[in-house]
Amino acid sequence: MTLPIIYIDAELPSMPRSSRTTQPFWQALAEGRFLLQQCKGCGSLRFPPGAICQSCPEGEAKWIEVCGKGTLYALTTVHVGPPPLMRDGPYTRAIVDLNEGVRLIAEWHGDPETPFDAAVELIVSRYNNGCLFGARSVPSK
Amino acid sequence: MPALRKVAIVGAAAKPPGRWAPIEHDGDALFELDVLGPLVIQALAEAGLDRSAVDTAAFVTPSPSTRQLGFSTYMAARLGLRCKGSVSEVSALGVSGGLAFDQALADIALGRADAALVLGISYQTNAPLPLIMDNSVRAVGDVDFQSPFGLTPISWYAFDAARYMHETGVTREQIAQVAVKSRSHAITNELAQFRKPLTLEEVLAQRMIVSPLGLFEVPSVADGAICLVLTSEDAARASGKPYVTITGRGYYHEGYHQIGGRPHDMTAFPAATLAARAALDDAGLSLGDINLAELYAPCTITEVLVSEAIGFCEQGKGALDVVTGATSVGGRIPINTSGGCLSRGHPPSLTALYGMLELRQQLLGRCGERQVKDARLAMHCCELGNYNAALIHVLEGPQ
């Protein structure tokens, strides 16, 4: 289930913080694994990770690993953004719906004109100072 | 608790949104009090009130580039106010102006105040772009799981536009007509930032900002300053001066911040649908009674989606209604006769108050060439973050 890892020889200008709650997610991501929380009370999936469930009073959650497959909901290419992110020109971001029913924002590694609802997979983008997650079209066999 | 009193807008003054923030240490600069103070005096004069009558001052929280902190109490002192209602600073992204208005409205309705100011000044153009960008990506995303991706506020609307085009087959050109329509309204608005005629070709020729939205399909940065004066309707009637009343209010937060953890229809804006229904119920009206509307719509696509969510336009027809002129002055339901965020200008925390001001001027028949004929009932809507929440007021003019 390991996600493809893409190495990017650059510094990530804005690093996500790692907390007692989120540290397992970032640590797994660096190893190529994408984790979601599942509430021990109601079983609902939680992303981003957090200390409480949005649906029930249970705080405890277990980590589950997902395969990172999903569909592309939307893309936009940012031509005017925070200057540190604009070093290599415009950047494209995706809204991805994972097959498990979780929506997230991801870097887009691929054609900015990719049709929506296409099948996509998550990847890990490993920068010199840390990792983020991205998505790309599922390569045709 | 006594019965709620009906509330009226009895005075207003504003500076046109634009690029006029001071550069600090410039001997010619005008700081916050220098700009806001005279507007307060002017708005009170229109209402025929002395500042000693003001019991409540609801300030919109100023922008991060404002040096003076403790802003509301400082400014109340410098304005010479003594208040038995409340002095507050209100902030919730694009709903800020609407919530400050709500605070003043509630103080008068509850009898805590007989006269109230809703006011603010926002300097945006004196802040360095990296600071604005850093603040805005942190405001409109989870700072750990979304902000590092660099999504600016308008990039969320760009997602909406891209998805809407995908689902409906409506084109960027059709959505871009909102910018052309906005400008045609703003041409005669002395409070508008941009008043030069604009063609669709010019809109489409601009450089891309967040695809599929170009420079003229997104708002420019703007400074703003505005003051509204509210009293009870009884006091307004007794003054013999013209006034408009607030007859309905509705609010809804749908429980998302941009996107939730679970998929939902991002282009549906249910908060606007539900807040509009609540405001109309509160006023005892139906949507067909409304003669015009000012919608907080930073981008072309936003106006399209809110018009559909409230029900002014059928689903998927919001842009087409702009193309046919249905939402222009003279059309079925004129929307953003001020020129809206794109042409009147968009100092985000104050945009709602500029919208209220336009509706008041329309309901009092003061809008000249862009006057909506026989305007009597108007709707105002403001929002926060991708319309995850909406605050709607219904205003009524003289019979």
Coordinates of C-alpha atoms in Angstrom, one line a residue:
Chain A
M1 CA 0.0 0.0 0.0
T2 CA 3.0 2.3 -0.1
L3 CA 2.4 5.5 -1.9
P4 CA 4.8 6.7 -4.7
I5 CA 7.4 9.2 -3.3
I6 CA 8.4 12.1 -5.5
Y7 CA 11.6 13.9 -4.5
I8 CA 11.6 17.7 -4.9
D9 CA 14.9 19.5 -4.5
A10 CA 13.4 22.6 -2.8
E11 CA 12.4 23.8 0.6
L12 CA 8.8 23.8 1.6
P13 CA 8.2 27.5 2.6
S14 CA 5.3 26.8 5.0
M15 CA 5.8 23.6 7.1
P16 CA 2.8 21.9 8.6
R17 CA 3.2 21.7 12.4
S18 CA 3.3 18.3 14.1
S19 CA 1.3 17.8 17.3
R20 CA 0.6 15.0 19.7
T21 CA -2.5 14.3 17.6
T22 CA -1.0 14.7 14.1
Q23 CA 2.5 13.5 14.5
P24 CA 1.6 9.8 13.6
F25 CA 0.1 11.1 10.3
W26 CA 3.2 13.1 9.3
Q27 CA 5.6 10.3 10.3
A28 CA 3.7 7.7 8.3
L29 CA 3.5 10.1 5.3
A30 CA 7.3 10.4 5.3
E31 CA 7.3 6.6 5.0
G32 CA 4.9 6.6 2.1
R33 CA 1.8 5.6 4.1
F34 CA -1.4 7.7 4.2
L35 CA -3.4 7.4 7.5
L36 CA -6.9 8.4 8.5
Q37 CA -8.4 8.4 11.9
Q38 CA -11.4 6.2 12.6
C39 CA -13.5 7.1 15.6
K40 CA -13.7 4.4 18.2
G41 CA -17.2 5.5 19.1
C42 CA -19.2 5.9 15.9
G43 CA -16.7 4.5 13.3
S44 CA -16.7 7.7 11.2
L45 CA -13.5 8.7 9.4
R46 CA -11.7 11.8 10.5
F47 CA -9.4 14.0 8.3
P48 CA -7.6 16.2 9.1
P49 CA -6.7 14.3 12.3
G50 CA -8.0 15.8 15.5
A51 CA -8.6 15.2 19.2
I52 CA -12.4 15.0 19.0
C53 CA -15.0 13.4 16.7
Q54 CA -17.3 15.9 14.8
S55 CA -20.2 13.4 15.2
C56 CA -20.1 11.8 18.6
P57 CA -18.5 12.4 22.1
E58 CA -15.9 9.8 21.7
G59 CA -12.3 11.2 21.5
E60 CA -10.4 8.0 20.9
A61 CA -9.6 7.0 17.4
K62 CA -7.5 4.3 15.7
W63 CA -5.3 4.9 12.7
I64 CA -6.2 3.1 9.5
E65 CA -4.0 3.1 6.4
V66 CA -5.7 3.8 3.1
C67 CA -4.5 2.9 -0.4
G68 CA -4.7 6.6 -1.6
K69 CA -7.0 5.9 -4.6
G70 CA -9.8 8.4 -5.3
T71 CA -11.4 10.8 -7.8
L72 CA -10.5 14.3 -8.9
Y73 CA -13.2 16.8 -7.8
A74 CA -11.6 20.0 -9.0
L75 CA -8.4 21.7 -10.0
T76 CA -7.1 25.3 -10.0
T77 CA -3.8 26.7 -11.0
V78 CA -2.7 29.6 -8.8
H79 CA -0.8 32.3 -10.8
V80 CA -0.6 34.8 -8.0
G81 CA 0.2 33.3 -4.6
P82 CA 2.5 33.7 -1.6
P83 CA 5.9 34.6 -3.2
P84 CA 7.8 31.7 -1.6
L85 CA 5.5 29.3 -3.4
M86 CA 5.8 31.1 -6.7
R87 CA 9.5 30.4 -7.1
D88 CA 8.9 28.0 -9.9
G89 CA 5.9 29.8 -11.4
P90 CA 2.2 28.9 -11.1
Y91 CA 1.2 25.9 -9.1
T92 CA -1.8 23.6 -9.4
R93 CA -3.8 22.3 -6.6
A94 CA -6.5 19.6 -6.5
I95 CA -9.5 18.7 -4.4
V96 CA -9.5 14.9 -4.2
D97 CA -12.2 12.6 -2.9
L98 CA -10.7 9.4 -1.5
N99 CA -12.6 6.2 -2.2
E100 CA -13.1 5.9 1.6
G101 CA -15.3 9.1 1.5
V102 CA -12.8 11.7 2.6
R103 CA -12.1 15.0 0.8
L104 CA -8.7 16.7 0.9
I105 CA -6.5 19.3 -0.8
A106 CA -3.4 18.0 -2.5
E107 CA -0.6 19.2 -4.8
W108 CA -1.4 18.3 -8.4
H109 CA 1.3 16.5 -10.2
G110 CA 0.1 16.3 -13.8
D111 CA -1.8 18.0 -16.6
P112 CA -3.7 21.0 -15.2
E113 CA -6.3 20.3 -17.9
T114 CA -7.1 16.8 -16.6
P115 CA -10.9 16.2 -16.7
F116 CA -12.7 16.1 -13.4
D117 CA -14.0 12.9 -11.9
A118 CA -10.9 11.1 -13.3
A119 CA -9.4 8.4 -11.2
V120 CA -6.4 9.6 -9.2
E121 CA -3.9 8.4 -6.6
L122 CA -2.1 10.1 -3.8
I123 CA 1.7 10.5 -3.8
V124 CA 4.1 11.8 -1.2
S125 CA 6.1 14.9 -2.3
R126 CA 9.3 14.8 -0.3
Y127 CA 11.0 18.2 0.0
N128 CA 14.4 18.9 1.5
N129 CA 12.8 19.9 4.8
G130 CA 9.7 17.8 5.0
C131 CA 6.8 16.1 3.2
L132 CA 3.4 17.1 1.8
F133 CA 0.9 15.0 -0.1
G134 CA 0.0 15.3 -3.8
A135 CA -2.1 13.5 -6.3
R136 CA -1.8 12.5 -10.0
S137 CA -3.8 10.6 -12.6
V138 CA -3.7 6.8 -12.2
P139 CA -1.2 5.7 -14.8
S140 CA -2.9 3.7 -17.6
K141 CA -1.8 0.0 -17.7
Chain B
M1 CA -37.9 41.4 28.4
P2 CA -39.6 44.2 26.5
A3 CA -40.9 43.6 23.0
L4 CA -38.3 44.0 20.2
R5 CA -38.2 47.5 18.6
K6 CA -38.1 47.9 14.9
V7 CA -34.8 49.4 13.7
A8 CA -34.0 52.0 11.0
I9 CA -31.0 53.2 9.1
V10 CA -31.0 57.0 9.5
G11 CA -27.6 58.2 8.3
A12 CA -24.5 57.1 6.4
A13 CA -21.2 58.3 5.1
A14 CA -18.4 56.4 3.3
K15 CA -15.2 57.0 1.4
P16 CA -15.0 55.2 -2.0
P17 CA -13.0 52.0 -1.7
G18 CA -9.6 52.4 -3.3
R19 CA -5.9 52.7 -2.8
W20 CA -5.5 55.4 -0.3
A21 CA -4.0 53.9 2.8
P22 CA -1.2 56.0 4.3
I23 CA 2.5 55.1 4.2
E24 CA 3.6 55.4 7.8
H25 CA 5.9 58.3 8.8
D26 CA 4.8 60.2 5.6
G27 CA 4.0 63.7 6.9
D28 CA 1.1 63.9 4.6
A29 CA -0.6 60.7 5.8
L30 CA -4.1 60.4 7.1
F31 CA -4.4 57.8 9.8
E32 CA -7.5 55.9 10.9
L33 CA -9.1 58.7 13.0
D34 CA -8.4 61.3 10.4
V35 CA -10.5 59.4 7.9
L36 CA -13.2 57.8 10.1
G37 CA -13.8 60.8 12.4
P38 CA -15.2 63.1 9.7
L39 CA -17.3 60.3 8.3
V40 CA -18.9 59.8 11.7
I41 CA -19.7 63.5 12.0
Q42 CA -21.1 63.5 8.5
A43 CA -23.3 60.4 9.1
L44 CA -24.6 61.8 12.4
A45 CA -25.4 65.2 10.7
E46 CA -27.5 63.5 8.1
A47 CA -29.4 61.7 10.8
G48 CA -29.8 65.0 12.7
L49 CA -28.2 63.5 15.8
D50 CA -25.4 64.7 18.1
R51 CA -22.7 62.3 19.1
S52 CA -24.1 62.5 22.7
A53 CA -27.1 60.4 21.4
V54 CA -24.9 57.5 20.4
D55 CA -25.3 54.6 22.9
T56 CA -23.6 51.8 20.9
A57 CA -20.6 51.8 18.6
A58 CA -20.1 48.5 16.7
F59 CA -16.7 48.6 15.0
V60 CA -15.5 46.1 12.4
T61 CA -12.1 44.8 13.5
P62 CA -9.5 46.7 11.6
S63 CA -7.0 45.0 9.3
P64 CA -3.7 43.5 10.6
S65 CA -1.8 46.4 9.2
T66 CA -3.5 48.8 11.6
R67 CA -0.9 49.9 14.1
Q68 CA -3.4 50.9 16.8
L69 CA -4.6 48.0 18.9
G70 CA -7.5 48.1 21.4
F71 CA -9.1 49.8 18.4
S72 CA -12.7 50.0 19.5
T73 CA -12.2 51.6 22.9
Y74 CA -9.4 53.8 21.6
M75 CA -11.6 55.0 18.7
A76 CA -14.7 55.5 20.9
A77 CA -12.6 57.8 23.1
R78 CA -11.2 59.8 20.2
L79 CA -14.7 60.1 18.7
G80 CA -15.9 61.6 22.0
L81 CA -18.5 58.8 22.6
R82 CA -20.0 57.8 25.9
C83 CA -22.0 54.6 25.5
K84 CA -24.5 52.8 27.6
G85 CA -25.2 50.1 25.0
S86 CA -21.9 48.6 23.9
V87 CA -18.6 49.4 22.3
S88 CA -17.3 46.4 20.4
E89 CA -15.0 45.1 17.7
V90 CA -16.6 42.5 15.5
S91 CA -14.8 40.0 13.2
A92 CA -15.6 36.9 11.2
L93 CA -14.0 37.1 7.8
G94 CA -16.5 38.4 5.2
V95 CA -19.4 38.4 7.6
S96 CA -17.6 41.0 9.9
G97 CA -19.6 44.0 8.6
G98 CA -22.9 42.1 8.8
L99 CA -22.2 41.0 12.3
A100 CA -21.3 44.5 13.4
F101 CA -24.5 45.6 11.9
D102 CA -26.3 42.8 13.8
Q103 CA -24.7 44.0 17.1
A104 CA -26.0 47.6 16.6
L105 CA -29.4 46.2 15.4
A106 CA -29.8 44.0 18.5
D107 CA -28.8 46.8 20.9
I108 CA -31.5 49.0 19.5
A109 CA -34.1 46.3 19.1
L110 CA -33.6 45.2 22.8
G111 CA -33.7 48.8 24.1
R112 CA -30.1 48.9 25.2
A113 CA -29.4 51.7 22.8
D114 CA -31.4 54.5 21.2
A115 CA -28.8 55.3 18.6
A116 CA -26.0 53.2 17.3
L117 CA -23.0 53.5 15.0
V118 CA -21.8 50.6 12.8
L119 CA -18.5 51.6 11.5
G120 CA -15.0 50.6 10.4
I121 CA -11.9 51.5 8.5
S122 CA -9.8 49.0 6.7
Y123 CA -6.3 49.6 5.3
Q124 CA -5.3 46.8 3.0
T125 CA -3.1 48.5 0.4
N126 CA -0.4 49.5 2.8
A127 CA 0.4 46.0 3.8
P128 CA 3.2 44.1 1.9
L129 CA 1.9 41.5 -0.5
P130 CA 3.7 38.6 1.2
L131 CA 2.0 39.6 4.5
I132 CA -1.4 39.8 2.9
M133 CA -0.9 36.4 1.2
D134 CA 0.4 34.7 4.3
N135 CA -2.5 36.0 6.4
S136 CA -5.1 35.1 3.8
V137 CA -3.9 31.5 3.2
R138 CA -4.0 31.0 7.0
A139 CA -7.5 32.5 7.3
V140 CA -9.1 30.3 4.6
G141 CA -7.5 27.0 5.3
D142 CA -6.5 24.5 8.0
V143 CA -3.0 25.9 8.8
D144 CA -1.4 22.5 8.9
F145 CA -3.4 20.5 6.3
Q146 CA -4.4 23.2 3.7
S147 CA -2.5 26.4 4.1
P148 CA 0.9 24.9 3.2
F149 CA -0.6 24.2 -0.2
G150 CA -0.8 28.0 -0.8
L151 CA -4.6 28.4 -1.4
T152 CA -5.5 32.1 -1.4
P153 CA -9.1 33.0 -0.7
I154 CA -10.0 33.5 -4.3
S155 CA -8.5 30.1 -5.3
W156 CA -11.4 28.4 -3.4
Y157 CA -13.8 30.3 -5.6
A158 CA -11.7 29.2 -8.6
F159 CA -12.4 25.6 -7.6
D160 CA -16.1 26.5 -7.5
A161 CA -15.9 28.0 -11.0
A162 CA -14.0 25.1 -12.5
R163 CA -16.4 22.5 -10.9
Y164 CA -19.5 24.6 -11.9
M165 CA -18.3 24.8 -15.5
H166 CA -17.7 21.0 -15.5
E167 CA -21.1 20.2 -14.2
T168 CA -23.3 22.7 -16.1
G169 CA -21.4 23.3 -19.4
V170 CA -21.6 27.0 -18.7
T171 CA -18.5 28.8 -20.1
R172 CA -16.0 31.1 -18.5
E173 CA -17.1 33.8 -21.0
Q174 CA -20.7 33.5 -19.7
I175 CA -19.6 33.7 -16.1
A176 CA -17.3 36.7 -16.9
Q177 CA -20.3 38.7 -17.9
V178 CA -20.8 39.4 -14.2
A179 CA -17.7 41.6 -14.4
V180 CA -19.1 43.5 -17.4
K181 CA -22.5 43.9 -15.7
S182 CA -20.9 45.0 -12.4
R183 CA -19.0 47.7 -14.2
S184 CA -22.1 49.0 -16.1
H185 CA -23.7 49.5 -12.7
A186 CA -20.6 51.1 -11.1
I187 CA -20.2 53.8 -13.8
T188 CA -22.7 56.1 -12.1
N189 CA -21.8 55.1 -8.6
E190 CA -19.7 57.9 -7.0
L191 CA -18.7 55.4 -4.3
A192 CA -17.2 52.9 -6.8
Q193 CA -13.5 52.2 -7.1
F194 CA -13.7 51.4 -10.9
R195 CA -16.0 53.4 -13.1
K196 CA -14.5 53.2 -16.6
P197 CA -16.7 51.2 -19.1
L198 CA -15.5 47.6 -19.6
T199 CA -16.1 45.1 -22.3
L200 CA -16.2 41.3 -22.2
E201 CA -13.1 41.2 -24.5
E202 CA -11.2 43.4 -22.0
V203 CA -12.2 41.1 -19.1
L204 CA -11.0 38.0 -21.0
A205 CA -7.8 39.6 -22.2
Q206 CA -6.4 40.0 -18.6
R207 CA -3.8 37.7 -17.2
M208 CA -4.8 34.6 -15.3
I209 CA -4.9 34.9 -11.5
V210 CA -6.4 31.6 -10.3
S211 CA -7.6 29.6 -13.2
P212 CA -10.3 29.9 -14.6
L213 CA -10.5 33.4 -13.2
G214 CA -8.5 36.3 -14.6
L215 CA -7.6 39.7 -13.2
F216 CA -11.0 41.4 -13.8
E217 CA -12.9 38.3 -12.5
V218 CA -11.4 38.6 -9.0
P219 CA -11.5 41.6 -6.7
S220 CA -8.7 44.2 -6.4
V221 CA -7.3 45.1 -3.0
A222 CA -9.0 48.1 -1.5
D223 CA -9.0 50.3 1.5
G224 CA -12.4 51.4 2.9
A225 CA -14.0 53.5 5.6
I226 CA -17.7 53.7 6.3
C227 CA -20.2 54.7 9.1
L228 CA -23.9 53.9 9.3
V229 CA -26.3 55.3 11.9
L230 CA -29.1 53.3 13.3
T231 CA -32.0 54.3 15.6
S232 CA -35.4 52.8 16.5
E233 CA -38.0 53.3 13.8
D234 CA -40.1 55.4 16.3
A235 CA -37.2 57.8 16.6
A236 CA -36.6 57.8 12.9
R237 CA -40.2 58.6 12.2
A238 CA -40.2 61.4 14.8
S239 CA -37.1 63.0 13.2
G240 CA -39.1 63.6 10.0
K241 CA -36.1 62.5 7.9
P242 CA -36.2 59.7 5.3
Y243 CA -35.2 56.3 6.6
V244 CA -35.3 52.5 5.7
T245 CA -36.1 49.7 8.2
I246 CA -34.7 46.2 8.8
T247 CA -37.6 43.8 8.5
G248 CA -35.9 40.4 8.4
R249 CA -32.6 38.6 9.4
G250 CA -31.3 35.1 8.9
Y251 CA -28.0 33.3 9.4
Y252 CA -26.6 29.9 8.8
H253 CA -23.2 28.2 9.2
E254 CA -23.2 24.9 7.4
G255 CA -20.4 23.4 9.5
Y256 CA -17.6 23.5 6.9
H257 CA -14.4 25.6 6.6
Q258 CA -13.9 25.8 2.8
I259 CA -14.2 22.0 2.4
G260 CA -15.2 19.6 5.1
G261 CA -13.5 16.2 5.6
R262 CA -16.4 14.6 3.7
P263 CA -17.4 15.3 0.1
H264 CA -20.3 17.7 -0.5
D265 CA -21.5 19.8 -3.5
M266 CA -19.1 22.7 -3.3
T267 CA -21.1 24.9 -5.7
A268 CA -24.4 24.6 -3.8
F269 CA -23.8 27.2 -1.0
P270 CA -26.6 25.8 1.3
A271 CA -25.8 28.4 4.0
A272 CA -27.1 31.1 1.6
T273 CA -30.2 29.1 0.8
L274 CA -31.1 28.6 4.5
A275 CA -30.2 32.1 5.7
A276 CA -32.3 33.6 2.9
R277 CA -35.3 31.4 3.9
A278 CA -34.9 32.4 7.5
A279 CA -34.6 36.1 6.7
L280 CA -37.7 36.0 4.5
D281 CA -39.7 34.1 7.2
D282 CA -38.6 36.6 9.7
A283 CA -39.9 39.4 7.5
G284 CA -43.1 37.5 6.5
L285 CA -42.1 37.8 2.9
S286 CA -41.5 35.6 -0.1
L287 CA -38.5 35.8 -2.4
G288 CA -40.7 37.3 -5.2
D289 CA -41.3 40.3 -3.0
I290 CA -37.7 41.3 -3.2
N291 CA -36.9 44.1 -5.7
L292 CA -33.1 44.1 -5.6
A293 CA -30.2 42.5 -3.8
E294 CA -26.6 43.3 -2.8
L295 CA -24.6 40.0 -2.6
Y296 CA -21.1 39.7 -1.1
A297 CA -19.5 38.2 -4.2
P298 CA -15.7 38.6 -4.4
C299 CA -15.5 36.8 -7.8
T300 CA -17.7 36.5 -10.9
I301 CA -18.6 32.9 -10.1
T302 CA -19.6 33.8 -6.5
E303 CA -22.4 36.1 -7.7
V304 CA -23.6 33.3 -10.0
L305 CA -23.7 30.7 -7.2
V306 CA -25.2 32.9 -4.5
S307 CA -27.9 34.1 -6.9
E308 CA -28.8 30.4 -7.5
A309 CA -28.5 29.4 -3.9
I310 CA -30.9 32.1 -2.7
G311 CA -33.2 31.4 -5.6
F312 CA -33.0 34.6 -7.7
C313 CA -31.9 32.4 -10.6
E314 CA -32.6 28.7 -11.4
Q315 CA -29.9 26.2 -10.8
G316 CA -27.3 26.4 -13.6
K317 CA -28.9 29.6 -15.0
G318 CA -27.1 32.2 -12.8
A319 CA -24.6 33.2 -15.5
L320 CA -27.1 33.0 -18.3
D321 CA -29.4 35.4 -16.4
V322 CA -26.5 37.9 -16.3
V323 CA -26.0 37.5 -20.1
T324 CA -29.7 38.2 -20.8
G325 CA -29.7 41.3 -18.4
A326 CA -32.1 39.7 -15.9
T327 CA -29.8 40.8 -13.0
S328 CA -29.1 44.3 -14.4
V329 CA -30.9 47.5 -13.5
G330 CA -34.1 47.3 -15.5
G331 CA -34.1 43.5 -15.4
R332 CA -36.1 40.9 -13.4
I333 CA -34.0 41.1 -10.2
P334 CA -31.2 43.7 -10.2
I335 CA -28.2 42.4 -8.4
N336 CA -25.2 44.4 -7.1
T337 CA -26.4 47.8 -8.5
S338 CA -23.4 49.3 -6.6
G339 CA -21.0 47.5 -8.9
G340 CA -20.4 44.8 -6.3
C341 CA -17.0 43.7 -5.1
L342 CA -15.5 43.7 -8.6
S343 CA -16.2 47.4 -9.5
R344 CA -17.6 49.2 -6.4
G345 CA -14.7 47.7 -4.6
H346 CA -13.9 45.1 -1.9
P347 CA -12.4 46.0 1.5
P348 CA -13.5 42.6 2.7
S349 CA -14.4 43.3 6.3
L350 CA -16.4 46.4 5.3
T351 CA -17.9 45.1 2.1
A352 CA -21.2 44.2 3.8
L353 CA -21.6 47.8 5.1
Y354 CA -21.0 49.2 1.6
G355 CA -23.7 46.8 0.3
M356 CA -26.2 48.0 3.0
L357 CA -25.4 51.6 2.1
E358 CA -26.3 50.9 -1.6
L359 CA -29.6 49.3 -0.7
R360 CA -30.5 52.2 1.5
Q361 CA -29.7 54.7 -1.3
Q362 CA -31.8 52.6 -3.7
L363 CA -34.7 52.3 -1.3
L364 CA -34.6 56.1 -0.7
G365 CA -34.6 56.7 -4.5
R366 CA -31.2 58.4 -4.6
C367 CA -29.4 56.3 -7.2
G368 CA -30.0 58.4 -10.4
E369 CA -29.3 56.5 -13.6
R370 CA -28.9 53.2 -11.8
Q371 CA -32.0 53.6 -9.7
V372 CA -34.2 50.5 -9.5
K373 CA -37.7 51.7 -10.3
D374 CA -40.2 51.4 -7.4
A375 CA -37.7 49.7 -5.2
R376 CA -39.3 49.0 -1.8
L377 CA -37.8 45.7 -0.5
A378 CA -34.2 44.7 -0.8
M379 CA -32.0 41.8 0.4
H380 CA -28.4 42.0 1.6
C381 CA -26.2 38.9 1.9
C382 CA -22.7 38.5 3.3
E383 CA -20.6 35.4 3.9
L384 CA -17.5 33.9 5.2
G385 CA -15.1 31.5 3.5
N386 CA -16.6 29.9 0.3
Y387 CA -20.1 30.7 1.7
N388 CA -19.7 28.2 4.5
A389 CA -21.9 30.8 6.4
A390 CA -24.2 33.5 5.2
L391 CA -25.9 36.4 7.0
I392 CA -28.9 38.0 5.3
H393 CA -30.9 41.1 6.1
V394 CA -34.1 42.3 4.4
L395 CA -34.5 46.1 4.2
E396 CA -37.7 48.0 3.5
G397 CA -38.0 51.5 2.1
P398 CA -40.7 54.2 2.6
Q399 CA -44.1 53.1 1.4

